[in-house]
XYZ file of C-alpha atoms in Angstrom:
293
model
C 103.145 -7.840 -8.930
C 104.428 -11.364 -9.954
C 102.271 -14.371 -10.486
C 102.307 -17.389 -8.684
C 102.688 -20.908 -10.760
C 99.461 -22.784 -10.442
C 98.433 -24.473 -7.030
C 98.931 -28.059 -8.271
C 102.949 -27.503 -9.000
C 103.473 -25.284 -5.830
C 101.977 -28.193 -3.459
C 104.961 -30.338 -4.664
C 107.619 -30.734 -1.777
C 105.517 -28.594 0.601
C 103.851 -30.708 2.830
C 105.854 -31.159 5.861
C 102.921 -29.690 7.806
C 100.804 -31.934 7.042
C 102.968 -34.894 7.984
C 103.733 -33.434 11.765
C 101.983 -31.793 14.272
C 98.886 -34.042 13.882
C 97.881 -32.769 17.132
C 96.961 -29.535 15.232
C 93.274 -28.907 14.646
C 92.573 -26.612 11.219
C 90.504 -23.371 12.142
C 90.293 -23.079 7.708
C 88.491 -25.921 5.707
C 90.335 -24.748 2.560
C 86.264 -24.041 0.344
C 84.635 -22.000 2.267
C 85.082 -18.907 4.562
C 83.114 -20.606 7.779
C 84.629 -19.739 11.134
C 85.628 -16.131 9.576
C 84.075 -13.018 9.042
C 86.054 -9.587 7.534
C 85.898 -6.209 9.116
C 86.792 -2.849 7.575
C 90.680 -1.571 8.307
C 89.896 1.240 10.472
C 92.702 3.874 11.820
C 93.293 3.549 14.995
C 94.862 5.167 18.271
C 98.512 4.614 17.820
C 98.406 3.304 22.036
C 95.076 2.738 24.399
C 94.315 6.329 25.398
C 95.993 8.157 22.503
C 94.084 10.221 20.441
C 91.694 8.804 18.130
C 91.136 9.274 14.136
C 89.066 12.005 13.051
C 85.732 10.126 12.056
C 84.703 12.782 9.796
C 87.508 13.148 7.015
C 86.789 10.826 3.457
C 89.350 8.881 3.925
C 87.896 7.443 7.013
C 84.396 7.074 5.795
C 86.020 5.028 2.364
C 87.797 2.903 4.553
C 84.904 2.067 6.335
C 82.930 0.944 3.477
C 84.975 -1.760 2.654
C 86.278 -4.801 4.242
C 88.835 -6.375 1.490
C 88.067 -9.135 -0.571
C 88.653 -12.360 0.776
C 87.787 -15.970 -1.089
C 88.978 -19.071 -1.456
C 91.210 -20.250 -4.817
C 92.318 -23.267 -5.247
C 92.343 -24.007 -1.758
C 93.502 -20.918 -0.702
C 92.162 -18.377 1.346
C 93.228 -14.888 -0.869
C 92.941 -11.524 0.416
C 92.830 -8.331 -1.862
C 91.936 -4.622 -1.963
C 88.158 -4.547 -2.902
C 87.980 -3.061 -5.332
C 91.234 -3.607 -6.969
C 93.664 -0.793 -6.206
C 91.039 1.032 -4.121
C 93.638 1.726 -1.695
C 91.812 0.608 0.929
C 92.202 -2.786 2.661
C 90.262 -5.063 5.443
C 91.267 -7.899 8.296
C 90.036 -10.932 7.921
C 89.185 -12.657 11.763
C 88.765 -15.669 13.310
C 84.783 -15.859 14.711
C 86.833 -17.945 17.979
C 89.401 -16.049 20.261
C 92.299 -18.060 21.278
C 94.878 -17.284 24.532
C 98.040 -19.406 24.513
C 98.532 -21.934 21.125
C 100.679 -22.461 18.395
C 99.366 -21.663 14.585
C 100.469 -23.235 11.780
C 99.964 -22.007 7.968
C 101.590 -21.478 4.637
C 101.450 -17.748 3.092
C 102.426 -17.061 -0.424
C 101.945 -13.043 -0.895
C 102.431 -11.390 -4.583
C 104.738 -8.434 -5.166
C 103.868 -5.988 -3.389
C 101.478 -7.097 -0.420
C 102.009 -5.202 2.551
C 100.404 -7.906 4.793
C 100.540 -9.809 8.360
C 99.117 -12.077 11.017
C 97.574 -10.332 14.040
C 97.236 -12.636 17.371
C 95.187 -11.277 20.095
C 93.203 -9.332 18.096
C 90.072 -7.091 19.031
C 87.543 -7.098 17.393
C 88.633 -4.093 15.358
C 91.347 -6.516 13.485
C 93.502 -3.202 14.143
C 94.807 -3.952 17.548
C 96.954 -6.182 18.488
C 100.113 -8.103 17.757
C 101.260 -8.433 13.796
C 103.467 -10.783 12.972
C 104.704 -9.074 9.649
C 104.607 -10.305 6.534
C 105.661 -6.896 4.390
C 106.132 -8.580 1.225
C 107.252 -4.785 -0.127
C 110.104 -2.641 -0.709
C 111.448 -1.588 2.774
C 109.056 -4.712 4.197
C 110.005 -7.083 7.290
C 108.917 -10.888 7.524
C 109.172 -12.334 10.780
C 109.027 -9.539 13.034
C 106.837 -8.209 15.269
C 104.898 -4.947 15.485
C 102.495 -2.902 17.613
C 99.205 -2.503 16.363
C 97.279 -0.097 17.704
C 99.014 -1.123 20.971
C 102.268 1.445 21.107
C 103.825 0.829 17.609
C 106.401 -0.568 18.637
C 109.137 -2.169 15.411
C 111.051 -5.505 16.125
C 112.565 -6.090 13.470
C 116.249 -7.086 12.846
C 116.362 -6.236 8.735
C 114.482 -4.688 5.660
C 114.302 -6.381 2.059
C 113.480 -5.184 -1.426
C 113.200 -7.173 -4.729
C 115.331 -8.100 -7.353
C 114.836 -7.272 -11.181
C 114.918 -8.294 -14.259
C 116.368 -6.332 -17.414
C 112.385 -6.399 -18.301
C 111.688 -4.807 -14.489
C 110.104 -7.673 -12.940
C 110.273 -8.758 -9.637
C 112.444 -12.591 -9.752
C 113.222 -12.552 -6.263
C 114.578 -10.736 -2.626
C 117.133 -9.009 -1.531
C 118.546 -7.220 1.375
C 117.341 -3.290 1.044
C 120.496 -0.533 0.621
C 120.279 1.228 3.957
C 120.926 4.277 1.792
C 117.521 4.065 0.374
C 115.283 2.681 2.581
C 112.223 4.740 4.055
C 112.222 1.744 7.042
C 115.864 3.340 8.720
C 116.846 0.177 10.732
C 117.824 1.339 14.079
C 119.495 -0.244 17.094
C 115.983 0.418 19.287
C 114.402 -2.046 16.504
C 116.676 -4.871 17.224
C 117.168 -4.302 21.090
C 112.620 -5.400 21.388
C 113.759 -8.970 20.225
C 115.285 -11.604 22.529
C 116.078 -13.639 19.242
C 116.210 -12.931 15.340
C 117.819 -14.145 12.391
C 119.713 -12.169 10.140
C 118.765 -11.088 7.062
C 120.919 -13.547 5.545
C 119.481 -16.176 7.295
C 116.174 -14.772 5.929
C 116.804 -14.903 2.458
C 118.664 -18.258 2.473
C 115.554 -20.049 3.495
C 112.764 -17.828 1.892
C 110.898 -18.986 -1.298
C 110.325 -16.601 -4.031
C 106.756 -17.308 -5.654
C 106.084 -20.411 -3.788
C 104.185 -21.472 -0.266
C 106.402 -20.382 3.043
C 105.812 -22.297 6.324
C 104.933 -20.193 9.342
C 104.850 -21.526 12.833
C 103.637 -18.810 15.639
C 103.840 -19.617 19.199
C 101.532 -17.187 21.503
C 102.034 -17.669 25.829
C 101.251 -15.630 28.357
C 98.822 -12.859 28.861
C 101.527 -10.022 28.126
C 102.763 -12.797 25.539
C 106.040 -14.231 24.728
C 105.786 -14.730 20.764
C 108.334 -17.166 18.855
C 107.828 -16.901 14.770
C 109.807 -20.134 12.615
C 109.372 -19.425 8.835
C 110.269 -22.532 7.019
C 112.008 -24.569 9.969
C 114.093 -21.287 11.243
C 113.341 -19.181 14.472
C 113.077 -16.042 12.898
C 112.235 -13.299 16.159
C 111.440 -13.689 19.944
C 109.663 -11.016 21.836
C 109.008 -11.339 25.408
C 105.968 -8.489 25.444
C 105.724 -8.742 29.265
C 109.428 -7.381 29.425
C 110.111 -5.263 26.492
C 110.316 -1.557 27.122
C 108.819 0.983 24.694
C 108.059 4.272 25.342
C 104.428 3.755 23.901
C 104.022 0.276 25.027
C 102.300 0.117 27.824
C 101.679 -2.834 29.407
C 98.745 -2.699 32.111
C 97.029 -0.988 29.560
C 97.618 -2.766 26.580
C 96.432 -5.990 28.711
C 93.193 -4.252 29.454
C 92.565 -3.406 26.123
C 93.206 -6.314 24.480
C 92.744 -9.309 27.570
C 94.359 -12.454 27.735
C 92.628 -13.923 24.404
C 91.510 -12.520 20.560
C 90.975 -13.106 17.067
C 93.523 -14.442 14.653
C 93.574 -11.589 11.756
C 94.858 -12.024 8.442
C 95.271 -8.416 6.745
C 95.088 -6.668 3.044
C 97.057 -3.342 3.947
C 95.700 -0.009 2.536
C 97.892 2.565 0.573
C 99.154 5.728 2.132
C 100.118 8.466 0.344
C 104.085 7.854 0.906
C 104.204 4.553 -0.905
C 101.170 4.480 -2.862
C 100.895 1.012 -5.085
C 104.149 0.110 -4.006
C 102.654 -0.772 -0.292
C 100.318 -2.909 -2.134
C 100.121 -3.559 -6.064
C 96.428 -2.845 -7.943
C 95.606 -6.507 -8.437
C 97.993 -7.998 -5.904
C 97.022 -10.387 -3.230
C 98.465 -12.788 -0.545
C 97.605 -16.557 -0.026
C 97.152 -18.729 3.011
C 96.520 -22.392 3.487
C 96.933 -25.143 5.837
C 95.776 -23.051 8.830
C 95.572 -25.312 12.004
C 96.077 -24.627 15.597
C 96.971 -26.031 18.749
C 96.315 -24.576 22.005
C 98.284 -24.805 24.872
């Protein structure tokens, strides 16, 4: 996990978002937690009518007993694993449910977070549409997946980090396909009317500092535009993708044409353990604001 400099020296030359979009009302008052409550992150069906978790099993009932930790640090709201490297993780939502709007933020995640932004969200947390923020070996940011809602993986790349002789993480780099356990295949690419490259990616991404995130949401089956940092990163047009497991008319019934905003601290499976999401690691967001359309 690498450490972020202190809040006062990352604020320097970040601020753009503050200076536009003045139209932009903030849903986050950057003390307190008001206008969000956290929820446990609870397995789900993989698509409406699938087949549902086993209730019974420990790992469900642990999961359930914990919602993440979530406060506010230096302005900051800051998700974690509660306890530390419990393994278990929690959604953070929005008490108001929003239908078409742009959100604004800034993110800053440690190394590894295995995090994201749901829109649309149930009540759950679990279902809906995640914009991805896998800050992790064989992690996406900027694409779009399924949750709870078919699965389905637009994504266009997959990163890793880059050492030091001392093994620390300084900084990103595009994952050896030869390695990855994230196999990028055409099917991936082909759900995405737009994306950047993973060149593009990295040339505008900033290692240990805030990021700028801009998420446009329209439509009931929604057409979702992501810009990190001034860049279009994906487009997904969810009315007219095809998925084998995405299924429309019932995905719109499930989730209707508004829900939660859902910030998320990911849990550990057994594949990827604390390399999904480090024992004392934890991702930041500030400057949350909103405009509805």
């Amino acid at each position: 996990m690498h450490k972020i400099a202190p809040y006062h020296h990352l604020t320097k030359g970040v601020g753009s978002m503050d200076k536009a979009n003045a139209d932009f009302t903030p849903i986050f008052d950057g003390q307190t937690l008001a206008g969000w409550h956290a929820v446990p992150r609870l397995p789900v069906s993989r698509a409406p009518g699938g087949p549902e978790p086993d209730r019974t099993t420990e790992t469900y009932r642990r999961a359930a007993q914990t919602t993440g930790s979530w406060t506010v640090e230096d302005g900051a709201l800051t998700g974690r694993q509660d306890p530390p490297g419990c393994g278990y993780g929690g959604y953070l939502l929005s008490d108001g449910v929003y239908g078409d709007f742009e959100l604004l933020f800034e993110a800053c995640p440690d190394w590894p977070a295995d995090t994201g932004i749901l829109v649309r969200a149930s009540a759950l947390g679990s279902q809906g549409y995640q914009i991805l923020l896998d800050h992790r070996r064989s992690g996406n940011i900027g694409g779009i997946y399924g949750n709870g809602i078919g699965g389905f993986h637009g994504i266009n790349f997959t990163i890793d980090a880059e050492y030091d002789e001392q093994g620390r993480p300084i900084g990103l780099r595009l994952e050896d396909p030869a390695t990855t356990i994230e196999p990028m295949t055409p099917d991936k690419t082909a759900l995405l009317n737009d994306a950047a490259s993973g060149e593009q990616f990295l040339s505008i991404w900033r290692w240990n500092e805030w990021n700028e995130f801009q998420i446009r949401v329209e439509g009931a089956l929604p057409k979702i535009t992501v810009h990190i940092n001034g860049v279009k990163m994906t487009e997904i047009d969810t009315a007219a993708m095809k998925h084998p497991s995405y299924r429309q008319d019932e995905v719109l019934a499930l989730l209707g044409p508004q829900g939660h905003i859902a910030f998320e601290v990911h849990d550990n499976d057994p594949g990827m353990g604390d390399a999904r999401w480090g024992p004392n690691a934890a991702c930041r967001w500030r400057n949350i604001r909103i405009r509805e359309l």
